[in-house]
Coordinates of C-alpha atoms in Angstrom, one line a residue:
Chain M
M1 CA -160.0 173.3 -123.8
L2 CA -162.3 173.4 -120.9
L3 CA -162.2 177.2 -120.9
E4 CA -163.3 177.4 -124.6
F5 CA -166.0 174.8 -124.0
L6 CA -167.5 176.6 -121.0
K7 CA -167.0 180.1 -122.4
M8 CA -166.0 181.3 -119.0
P9 CA -163.4 184.0 -118.3
A10 CA -160.2 182.7 -116.8
W11 CA -160.7 184.4 -113.4
L12 CA -164.0 182.8 -113.0
V13 CA -162.5 179.4 -113.6
T14 CA -159.7 180.1 -111.1
L15 CA -162.3 181.3 -108.6
G16 CA -164.4 178.2 -109.2
G17 CA -161.4 176.0 -108.7
L18 CA -160.6 177.7 -105.4
A19 CA -164.2 177.4 -104.3
A20 CA -164.1 173.7 -105.2
A21 CA -160.9 173.2 -103.3
A22 CA -162.1 175.0 -100.2
G23 CA -165.5 173.3 -100.5
T24 CA -163.8 169.9 -100.5
V25 CA -161.8 170.5 -97.4
V26 CA -164.4 172.4 -95.4
G27 CA -167.6 170.7 -96.6
V28 CA -166.5 167.1 -96.8
F29 CA -164.5 167.1 -93.5
L30 CA -166.9 169.2 -91.5
G31 CA -169.6 166.8 -92.5
G32 CA -167.2 164.0 -91.7
F33 CA -166.5 165.5 -88.3
A34 CA -170.2 165.6 -87.5
L35 CA -170.7 162.1 -88.7
L36 CA -167.6 160.8 -86.9
S37 CA -168.7 162.2 -83.6
L38 CA -171.8 160.1 -83.8
I39 CA -170.1 157.0 -85.2
E40 CA -167.5 157.2 -82.5
R41 CA -170.1 157.3 -79.7
K42 CA -172.1 154.5 -81.4
T43 CA -169.0 152.3 -81.9
L44 CA -167.8 152.8 -78.3
A45 CA -171.3 152.0 -77.1
R46 CA -171.4 148.8 -79.1
V47 CA -168.1 147.7 -77.7
Q48 CA -169.1 148.6 -74.1
N49 CA -172.5 146.8 -74.5
R50 CA -174.6 149.9 -74.4
I51 CA -177.0 151.5 -77.0
G52 CA -175.4 154.9 -77.3
P53 CA -177.2 158.1 -78.5
N54 CA -180.7 157.1 -79.6
R55 CA -182.9 160.0 -78.7
A56 CA -182.4 162.6 -81.5
G57 CA -183.9 161.2 -84.7
P58 CA -183.9 157.5 -85.8
F59 CA -180.8 155.7 -84.3
G60 CA -179.7 159.1 -82.9
I61 CA -178.6 160.5 -86.3
F62 CA -179.5 164.0 -85.4
Q63 CA -177.3 163.9 -82.3
P64 CA -174.5 165.9 -84.0
V65 CA -177.0 168.6 -84.8
A66 CA -178.2 168.7 -81.3
D67 CA -174.6 168.8 -80.0
G68 CA -173.8 171.7 -82.4
I69 CA -176.8 173.7 -81.2
K70 CA -175.9 173.1 -77.6
M71 CA -172.3 174.2 -78.2
L72 CA -173.3 177.3 -80.1
T73 CA -175.8 178.5 -77.5
K74 CA -173.6 177.7 -74.4
E75 CA -172.2 180.6 -72.5
D76 CA -168.7 181.5 -73.5
I77 CA -166.7 181.8 -70.2
V78 CA -163.4 183.5 -70.0
P79 CA -161.8 183.0 -66.6
A80 CA -161.0 186.2 -64.6
K81 CA -157.3 185.3 -64.6
A82 CA -157.1 184.5 -68.3
E83 CA -155.4 186.5 -71.0
W84 CA -158.4 187.1 -73.2
L85 CA -156.5 187.7 -76.5
L86 CA -154.4 184.5 -76.3
H87 CA -157.4 182.7 -74.9
L88 CA -159.4 183.7 -78.0
L89 CA -156.6 183.0 -80.5
A90 CA -155.7 179.5 -79.3
P91 CA -158.7 177.6 -80.6
I92 CA -158.5 179.4 -83.9
L93 CA -154.8 178.5 -84.3
I94 CA -155.6 174.9 -83.6
V95 CA -158.2 174.6 -86.4
V96 CA -156.4 176.5 -89.1
P97 CA -153.4 174.2 -89.5
S98 CA -155.6 171.1 -89.7
I99 CA -157.6 172.6 -92.5
L100 CA -154.5 173.7 -94.3
A101 CA -153.0 170.2 -93.9
L102 CA -156.1 168.7 -95.4
G103 CA -155.7 170.8 -98.5
V104 CA -152.6 169.1 -99.8
I105 CA -153.8 165.5 -99.6
P106 CA -154.7 163.8 -103.0
Y107 CA -158.3 162.4 -102.6
G108 CA -158.6 161.0 -106.1
R109 CA -156.8 160.7 -109.4
E110 CA -157.4 164.3 -110.4
W111 CA -158.6 165.5 -107.0
T112 CA -156.0 167.3 -105.0
P113 CA -157.4 170.6 -103.6
V114 CA -153.9 172.3 -103.6
P115 CA -151.5 170.2 -105.7
L116 CA -148.3 171.7 -104.2
E117 CA -144.8 170.6 -105.2
L118 CA -143.8 170.7 -101.5
G119 CA -147.0 169.2 -100.1
L120 CA -145.5 166.9 -97.6
L121 CA -143.3 169.7 -96.2
L122 CA -146.3 172.0 -95.9
F123 CA -148.2 169.3 -94.0
F124 CA -145.5 169.1 -91.3
A125 CA -144.8 172.8 -91.4
V126 CA -148.3 173.9 -90.6
G127 CA -148.6 171.0 -88.1
S128 CA -145.9 172.5 -86.0
V129 CA -148.0 175.6 -85.4
T130 CA -150.4 173.4 -83.3
E131 CA -147.8 173.1 -80.5
V132 CA -147.6 176.8 -80.1
A133 CA -151.4 177.0 -80.1
I134 CA -151.7 174.4 -77.4
F135 CA -149.2 176.2 -75.3
M136 CA -151.2 179.4 -75.7
A137 CA -154.4 177.7 -74.7
G138 CA -152.8 176.1 -71.6
W139 CA -150.9 179.2 -70.5
S140 CA -153.5 181.9 -71.2
S141 CA -156.2 180.1 -69.2
G142 CA -154.4 181.1 -66.0
S143 CA -155.0 177.9 -64.2
K144 CA -153.0 174.8 -63.1
F145 CA -154.6 172.0 -65.0
P146 CA -154.6 173.6 -68.5
M147 CA -150.9 174.4 -67.9
L148 CA -150.1 170.8 -66.9
G149 CA -152.1 169.5 -69.9
A150 CA -150.3 171.9 -72.3
M151 CA -146.9 170.8 -71.0
R152 CA -147.8 167.2 -71.5
A153 CA -149.2 167.8 -74.9
I154 CA -146.1 169.7 -76.1
S155 CA -143.7 167.1 -74.8
Q156 CA -145.8 164.4 -76.4
L157 CA -146.2 166.2 -79.7
V158 CA -142.5 167.1 -80.0
S159 CA -141.4 163.5 -79.1
Y160 CA -143.8 161.7 -81.5
E161 CA -143.1 164.2 -84.3
I162 CA -139.6 162.8 -84.8
P163 CA -140.6 159.1 -85.6
L164 CA -143.5 160.5 -87.7
V165 CA -141.3 162.7 -89.8
A166 CA -138.4 160.1 -90.0
S167 CA -140.7 157.4 -91.3
A168 CA -142.2 159.8 -93.8
L169 CA -138.7 160.7 -94.8
A170 CA -138.1 157.0 -95.9
V171 CA -141.0 157.4 -98.3
V172 CA -139.5 160.7 -99.6
M173 CA -136.1 159.0 -100.1
I174 CA -137.7 156.2 -102.2
S175 CA -140.0 158.5 -104.2
G176 CA -137.5 161.3 -104.6
T177 CA -140.3 164.0 -104.3
L178 CA -142.2 165.9 -101.7
S179 CA -145.3 166.2 -103.9
L180 CA -148.1 164.0 -102.5
P181 CA -149.9 163.3 -105.8
E182 CA -146.6 162.2 -107.3
I183 CA -145.9 159.9 -104.3
V184 CA -149.3 158.2 -104.9
A185 CA -148.8 157.9 -108.6
Q186 CA -145.4 156.1 -108.0
Q187 CA -147.2 153.5 -105.9
G188 CA -149.3 152.5 -109.0
G189 CA -148.6 149.4 -111.1
W190 CA -148.7 145.7 -110.2
T191 CA -146.0 143.1 -109.2
F192 CA -146.7 139.8 -111.1
G193 CA -149.7 141.5 -112.6
F194 CA -151.9 141.5 -109.5
L195 CA -150.0 142.6 -106.4
P196 CA -150.2 146.3 -105.6
Q197 CA -146.9 148.2 -105.2
W198 CA -147.9 150.2 -102.2
N199 CA -145.1 151.4 -100.0
I200 CA -146.3 149.2 -97.1
F201 CA -145.5 146.1 -99.1
S202 CA -141.7 146.4 -98.6
P203 CA -139.6 145.7 -95.5
W204 CA -138.9 149.4 -94.8
G205 CA -142.5 150.4 -95.7
L206 CA -144.0 147.8 -93.3
V207 CA -142.0 148.8 -90.3
G208 CA -142.1 152.5 -91.3
G209 CA -145.8 152.3 -91.7
I210 CA -146.3 150.8 -88.3
V211 CA -144.1 153.4 -86.7
F212 CA -145.9 156.1 -88.6
F213 CA -149.3 154.8 -87.5
I214 CA -148.4 154.6 -83.8
A215 CA -146.9 158.1 -84.0
A216 CA -150.0 159.3 -85.8
I217 CA -152.2 158.1 -82.9
A218 CA -150.1 160.1 -80.5
E219 CA -150.1 163.2 -82.8
A220 CA -153.9 163.0 -83.1
N221 CA -154.2 162.8 -79.3
R222 CA -156.1 159.5 -79.5
T223 CA -156.3 156.8 -76.9
P224 CA -154.0 155.1 -75.7
F225 CA -152.0 158.3 -76.0
D226 CA -154.6 160.9 -75.0
L227 CA -152.7 162.0 -72.0
P228 CA -152.9 165.7 -72.8
E229 CA -156.6 165.5 -72.0
G230 CA -156.7 162.5 -69.6
E231 CA -160.0 163.4 -68.0
S232 CA -159.5 161.2 -65.0
E233 CA -156.3 163.0 -64.1
I234 CA -156.2 166.6 -65.3
V235 CA -159.9 167.4 -66.2
A236 CA -159.5 168.1 -69.9
G237 CA -155.9 169.3 -70.2
H238 CA -155.4 172.5 -72.1
M239 CA -159.2 172.7 -72.9
T240 CA -160.3 172.8 -69.2
E241 CA -161.1 176.5 -69.1
Y242 CA -162.9 176.5 -72.5
S243 CA -166.6 176.3 -73.0
G244 CA -169.2 176.8 -75.8
F245 CA -168.0 177.3 -79.3
K246 CA -164.3 177.6 -78.4
Y247 CA -164.4 174.2 -76.9
A248 CA -166.2 172.9 -80.1
L249 CA -163.3 174.4 -82.1
F250 CA -160.8 172.4 -80.1
F251 CA -162.8 169.3 -80.7
M252 CA -163.1 170.1 -84.4
G253 CA -159.4 170.7 -84.7
E254 CA -158.7 167.4 -83.1
Y255 CA -161.0 165.5 -85.5
L256 CA -159.7 167.4 -88.5
G257 CA -156.2 166.5 -87.4
L258 CA -157.2 162.9 -87.2
F259 CA -158.6 163.0 -90.7
A260 CA -155.4 164.8 -92.0
V261 CA -152.9 162.4 -90.4
S262 CA -154.9 159.3 -91.5
G263 CA -155.1 160.8 -95.0
L264 CA -151.3 161.2 -95.0
F265 CA -150.8 157.7 -93.8
I266 CA -153.0 156.4 -96.7
T267 CA -151.1 158.6 -99.1
L268 CA -147.6 157.6 -98.0
F269 CA -148.0 153.9 -97.3
L270 CA -151.4 152.6 -98.4
G271 CA -151.2 153.7 -102.0
G272 CA -153.5 156.7 -101.7
W273 CA -156.4 156.4 -104.2
Q274 CA -155.0 153.3 -105.9
A275 CA -157.2 150.3 -106.1
P276 CA -155.9 147.2 -104.2
L277 CA -156.4 144.8 -107.2
P278 CA -156.2 145.4 -111.0
F279 CA -159.8 144.3 -111.8
L280 CA -161.2 146.7 -109.2
E281 CA -159.8 149.7 -111.0
F282 CA -163.1 150.6 -112.6
I283 CA -164.4 151.9 -109.2
P284 CA -163.6 155.7 -109.0
S285 CA -160.4 156.5 -107.3
W286 CA -161.9 158.8 -104.6
I287 CA -164.1 155.9 -103.4
W288 CA -161.0 153.9 -102.7
F289 CA -159.4 156.8 -100.8
F290 CA -162.5 157.4 -98.6
G291 CA -163.0 153.7 -98.2
K292 CA -159.4 153.3 -96.8
L293 CA -160.0 156.4 -94.7
A294 CA -163.2 154.8 -93.2
V295 CA -161.4 151.6 -92.4
L296 CA -158.5 153.4 -90.8
I297 CA -160.8 155.6 -88.7
F298 CA -162.6 152.6 -87.6
F299 CA -159.2 151.1 -86.6
F300 CA -158.6 154.2 -84.5
L301 CA -162.0 153.8 -82.8
W302 CA -161.3 150.1 -82.2
I303 CA -158.0 150.9 -80.5
R304 CA -159.7 153.6 -78.4
A305 CA -162.4 151.1 -77.2
T306 CA -160.0 148.4 -76.3
Y307 CA -156.7 149.8 -75.0
P308 CA -156.2 151.5 -71.6
R309 CA -154.4 154.9 -71.4
V310 CA -150.7 154.7 -70.8
R311 CA -148.8 156.6 -68.1
I312 CA -146.8 159.7 -69.0
D313 CA -143.4 158.0 -68.3
Q314 CA -144.4 154.9 -70.4
L315 CA -145.4 157.3 -73.2
M316 CA -142.1 159.2 -73.3
R317 CA -140.0 156.1 -72.8
F318 CA -141.8 154.3 -75.7
A319 CA -141.1 157.2 -78.0
W320 CA -137.5 157.8 -77.2
L321 CA -136.3 154.3 -76.6
F322 CA -138.3 152.4 -79.2
L323 CA -140.0 154.5 -81.9
I324 CA -137.2 156.9 -82.7
P325 CA -134.4 154.2 -83.0
T326 CA -136.7 152.1 -85.1
S327 CA -137.6 155.0 -87.4
L328 CA -133.9 155.7 -87.9
L329 CA -133.4 152.1 -88.9
V330 CA -136.3 152.5 -91.4
T331 CA -134.4 155.3 -93.1
V332 CA -131.3 153.1 -93.3
A333 CA -133.3 150.3 -94.8
A334 CA -134.9 152.6 -97.3
G335 CA -131.5 153.7 -98.4
L336 CA -130.3 150.1 -98.8
W337 CA -133.6 149.3 -100.7
H338 CA -132.8 152.0 -103.2
V339 CA -129.1 151.1 -103.6
T340 CA -129.8 147.4 -104.1
G341 CA -132.2 148.0 -106.9
R342 CA -135.6 147.5 -105.2
G343 CA -135.9 143.8 -106.2
I344 CA -135.5 140.4 -104.6
V345 CA -132.0 141.2 -103.5
S346 CA -133.3 144.3 -101.6
W347 CA -135.7 142.1 -99.8
V348 CA -132.9 139.8 -98.6
V349 CA -130.7 142.8 -97.6
C350 CA -133.4 145.1 -96.0
L351 CA -135.5 142.6 -94.1
P352 CA -132.8 141.7 -91.5
V353 CA -131.8 145.4 -91.2
V354 CA -135.3 146.2 -90.0
A355 CA -136.5 142.9 -88.5
I356 CA -133.6 141.8 -86.3
P357 CA -133.1 145.0 -84.3
W358 CA -136.9 145.3 -84.1
V359 CA -137.3 141.9 -82.5
I360 CA -134.3 142.3 -80.2
A361 CA -135.4 145.8 -79.2
A362 CA -138.9 144.5 -78.6
V363 CA -137.7 141.7 -76.3
I364 CA -135.3 144.0 -74.3
F365 CA -138.0 146.7 -74.2
N366 CA -140.5 144.2 -72.8
R367 CA -138.2 142.6 -70.3
R368 CA -136.0 145.4 -68.9
L369 CA -137.7 148.7 -69.5
A370 CA -141.2 147.7 -68.8
P371 CA -142.4 149.3 -65.6
A372 CA -142.8 147.0 -62.6
T373 CA -146.0 145.1 -62.4
R374 CA -148.6 147.1 -60.5
T375 CA -149.6 145.9 -57.1
Y376 CA -153.1 146.6 -56.0
H377 CA -152.9 147.2 -52.3
F378 CA -156.6 147.5 -51.7
A379 CA -157.8 144.8 -54.0
E380 CA -157.7 141.9 -51.6
Chain T
M1 CA -143.2 194.8 -103.7
I2 CA -145.8 196.4 -101.4
V3 CA -146.7 193.2 -99.7
P4 CA -143.2 192.2 -98.4
L5 CA -142.8 195.9 -97.3
L6 CA -145.9 195.8 -95.2
L7 CA -145.0 192.4 -93.8
S8 CA -141.5 193.8 -92.9
I9 CA -143.1 196.6 -90.9
L10 CA -145.3 194.0 -89.1
M11 CA -142.3 191.9 -88.5
I12 CA -140.3 194.8 -87.0
L13 CA -143.3 195.6 -84.7
A14 CA -143.5 192.0 -83.6
A15 CA -139.8 191.8 -83.0
S16 CA -139.9 195.0 -80.9
A17 CA -142.7 193.4 -79.0
A18 CA -140.6 190.4 -78.4
V19 CA -137.9 192.6 -76.9
W20 CA -140.1 194.9 -75.0
M21 CA -142.7 192.6 -73.4
A22 CA -142.2 192.2 -69.7
K23 CA -143.5 188.7 -69.3
P24 CA -141.2 186.1 -70.8
V25 CA -144.0 184.1 -72.3
H26 CA -145.4 187.1 -74.1
A27 CA -141.9 187.8 -75.4
G28 CA -141.5 184.1 -76.6
L29 CA -144.9 184.2 -78.4
S30 CA -144.0 187.5 -80.1
L31 CA -140.8 185.9 -81.2
A32 CA -142.8 183.0 -82.7
L33 CA -144.9 185.6 -84.5
T34 CA -141.8 187.4 -85.8
L35 CA -140.4 184.1 -87.1
S36 CA -143.7 183.1 -88.8
I37 CA -143.9 186.5 -90.5
A38 CA -140.4 185.9 -91.8
A39 CA -141.7 182.6 -93.2
V40 CA -144.6 184.4 -94.9
I41 CA -142.2 186.9 -96.5
Y42 CA -140.2 184.0 -97.9
L43 CA -143.4 182.4 -99.3
V44 CA -144.5 185.8 -100.8
L45 CA -141.1 186.2 -102.5
G46 CA -141.4 182.7 -104.1
A47 CA -138.9 180.8 -102.0
D48 CA -141.4 178.1 -101.0
F49 CA -138.9 175.6 -99.6
I50 CA -137.0 177.9 -97.3
G51 CA -140.3 179.5 -96.2
L52 CA -141.9 176.2 -95.1
V53 CA -138.6 175.0 -93.5
Q54 CA -138.5 178.3 -91.6
L55 CA -142.1 177.7 -90.4
M56 CA -141.3 174.1 -89.4
V57 CA -137.9 174.6 -87.7
Y58 CA -138.3 178.0 -86.1
V59 CA -141.9 178.3 -85.2
G60 CA -142.5 174.6 -84.4
A61 CA -139.2 173.7 -82.6
V62 CA -137.5 176.9 -81.6
A63 CA -140.6 178.6 -80.3
V64 CA -141.4 175.6 -78.2
L65 CA -137.9 175.4 -76.9
I66 CA -137.9 179.1 -76.0
V67 CA -141.1 178.7 -74.1
F68 CA -139.8 175.7 -72.3
S69 CA -136.5 177.3 -71.4
L70 CA -138.4 180.3 -70.1
L71 CA -140.4 178.1 -67.8
I72 CA -137.5 176.1 -66.6
T73 CA -135.2 179.1 -65.8
R74 CA -135.7 181.3 -62.8
R75 CA -138.6 183.6 -63.1
R76 CA -137.4 187.2 -62.8
D77 CA -139.5 189.9 -61.2
E78 CA -141.2 192.2 -63.7
E79 CA -140.0 195.3 -61.8
E80 CA -136.4 194.0 -62.0
E81 CA -136.9 193.4 -65.7
R82 CA -138.1 197.0 -66.2
S83 CA -135.2 198.5 -64.1
L84 CA -132.7 196.6 -66.4
R85 CA -134.1 198.2 -69.5
P86 CA -131.8 201.2 -69.9
K87 CA -128.7 199.0 -69.6
A88 CA -130.2 196.5 -72.0
L89 CA -131.1 199.2 -74.5
V90 CA -127.5 200.5 -74.6
M91 CA -126.0 197.0 -74.8
G92 CA -128.5 196.0 -77.5
F93 CA -127.9 199.0 -79.7
G94 CA -124.1 198.6 -79.2
C95 CA -124.3 195.1 -80.6
V96 CA -126.7 195.9 -83.4
L97 CA -125.3 199.2 -84.7
P98 CA -122.2 197.7 -86.5
L99 CA -124.5 195.2 -88.2
L100 CA -126.9 198.0 -89.2
A101 CA -124.0 200.0 -90.5
V102 CA -122.8 197.1 -92.7
L103 CA -126.3 196.5 -93.9
A104 CA -126.8 200.2 -94.8
Y105 CA -123.5 200.3 -96.6
A106 CA -124.4 197.2 -98.6
V107 CA -127.9 198.4 -99.5
T108 CA -126.7 201.8 -100.7
G109 CA -124.4 200.0 -103.1
G110 CA -121.1 199.8 -101.2
I111 CA -120.9 196.0 -101.7
D112 CA -121.7 194.1 -104.9
I113 CA -124.4 191.7 -103.6
K114 CA -126.2 190.9 -106.9
P115 CA -126.4 187.1 -107.2
D116 CA -125.5 185.4 -110.5
R117 CA -129.1 184.5 -111.2
W118 CA -132.4 185.4 -109.7
E119 CA -133.9 182.0 -109.0
P120 CA -135.2 181.6 -105.5
A121 CA -137.1 178.4 -106.3
L122 CA -134.1 176.1 -106.6
P123 CA -135.1 172.5 -107.4
L124 CA -135.1 170.5 -104.2
Q125 CA -132.9 167.7 -105.6
E126 CA -130.2 170.1 -106.5
L127 CA -130.3 171.6 -103.0
G128 CA -130.0 168.2 -101.5
K129 CA -127.2 167.2 -103.7
A130 CA -125.3 170.4 -102.9
L131 CA -125.8 169.9 -99.2
F132 CA -124.4 166.4 -99.2
T133 CA -121.6 166.8 -101.6
D134 CA -120.1 170.3 -101.7
Y135 CA -121.2 171.3 -98.2
A136 CA -120.9 167.9 -96.6
P137 CA -118.2 169.1 -94.1
A138 CA -120.4 172.0 -93.0
V139 CA -123.4 169.6 -92.5
L140 CA -121.3 167.2 -90.5
A141 CA -119.8 170.0 -88.4
I142 CA -123.3 171.3 -87.6
G143 CA -124.4 167.7 -86.7
V144 CA -121.5 167.4 -84.2
L145 CA -122.3 170.8 -82.8
L146 CA -126.0 170.0 -82.3
T147 CA -125.2 166.6 -80.7
A148 CA -122.8 168.4 -78.2
V149 CA -125.6 171.0 -77.5
M150 CA -128.1 168.2 -76.8
I151 CA -125.7 166.4 -74.4
G152 CA -125.0 169.7 -72.7
A153 CA -128.7 170.4 -72.3
A154 CA -129.3 167.0 -70.9
L155 CA -126.5 167.5 -68.3
F156 CA -127.7 170.9 -67.5
A157 CA -131.3 169.7 -66.9
R158 CA -129.9 166.9 -64.7
E159 CA -128.0 169.3 -62.5
T160 CA -130.9 171.6 -61.9
R161 CA -133.0 168.7 -60.9
K162 CA -130.5 167.7 -58.2
E163 CA -130.5 171.2 -56.9
T164 CA -134.2 171.3 -56.5
K165 CA -134.1 168.1 -54.5

C-alpha cells in the first residue's frame, strides 16, 4: 500500500528501510554516546561536589565535541613490540558487535531496525566476539599491563555471561520465542485493568531481572566491576597501549555495549516500549523506551558514583558462588511458573523456590565467604 | 552458489593458517577466524539458528578456551615447532586422508546423502522438542561427559598450580 502511495520502486524502499535502520543505530547511539560522556562527567561531578566540565560552551555542552577533536588529532602510537595488524583490528572488532547488537532491539511499537526471528540469539552470538577482540588488544600490544587486563576481562566476561544468558533463558522459556519484538508484545496487557504484565512483576522475573542487571553491569565493564581497566592497578587494562582514535573506538564500544545491554534488559524484563499504566498509552511507544533507557543509564551512573571497585577474587567468587546458582534457580522457577498456569497458584509455588534459597545463600555468602575485614596497618 | 564457494576458499586458507602459524596465539586466532567463517557460511545458506549457535559456542567459548589453554601450557620454542613440521605433516595427512576419501566417495555419488526435504530453517520449537524427547539420552550423555571434563579440567589446573609452587 505504501509502495503504491509513494510510487517508489521496491529496491528504493528496501534501500530506504536499510538506511533508516542503520541511521537509527549509528545516529541515535553515536549522539547518545557523545551526550552520555558529558552527562556522566556532570553527574559524577555533582555527586563528588564538583562542577565538572564547564569551559566549552554553556554548561560545558560542547565538551564532547572538544574531546572528539582531541581524540582525532592525537598521534596514533603503535608500540615497537606490538603486532600492528592485530593491534589495528582489535578496536574495530570491539565496536562492530555492539552496533550489530543494537540493531535487533525494538525501540518502539513498529521500530525495530532488524526484526529478526532469532534476535536474542544474535545479541549473545555477536557479543561473544568481544572476548576475542579484547584478547587481541591485550596480547598484540606486546606489554604486561594490557595482557593482565585482557586476562581479567576475559575471565570476567566469561563468568558473568553465564548468569546473563541463564536469566534471559527464563524469559525465553516463558515467551516461547527468541524474537525480541514478540517478547515485548507478550508483556502487554493489564492485570486487574491497570497493573502492567512486565516480566519483572513475577517471582522469577524479579530475581532474574536483578541477576541480569548485576551481570549486565559486569558485561558492560562498569563500576563496581570495572576491573579490566582498573586505572589504579593496571593503568587502563587492554587499552593501555592505545591512543588517539583507536582509544576512542574502545571507549565508544564500551558505551554502545552499555546501551545495548540496557536496551536488552528493558526489552526482556521492563516491558520494552510498553507504557507503565493504561491511561499513559497515548504517549508514543519510543518515548517510553528511551525514557526507561535514560532512567537505567542514570542508575548505572549512580552506582558508579557510590560504589567502590571490588577485588578480582571477590568478583569471581560472587559470580560463581552466588549469581550462577541463583540464575539456575530462576530457570527452575520459570518452568514451575509455566507448568502451574501463571496465576495465583504459581505465585505461591514460585516465590519460595526463588526467595528461600536466595535469602539463605545471601546470609551464608555474607557470613562465611565474605573476605576478612581489612586491617589498615598505617592508619593509626 | 558463488558466495559459499568463495567463503570456503577463505575458510581453507584460514584453517591452513591455523595449522601453519608458528606462534600458538596466532594459530588460535586463525582457528577463531575459521570457525566464524563457518558460521557465515551457515548464515548465507539460510540456516540462521545453527549459524548463530556456531558463532556463540565456537568463536565465543572455544576460541577463548583455546587461547587460555595455550597460555597455561608450556610454551614451546618456535624452532622446535618448525623442526616438528615434517612429522606433523605426515601424521596429519595420515589422519585426514581416510576422511577425505570417504568425502570424495560421497560427493561423487557413492553414498545416497540426499535428505528427505530441503529445509535448513527448521522451526526452533520443533528443534527443541526433538532434542528433549527423541534425543534426550544423547543430550544427557553429553551433559555427563561435559561435567566430567569440567571436573577433570579443575583437577588438572590444581595439580599444575601445586607444581609451580
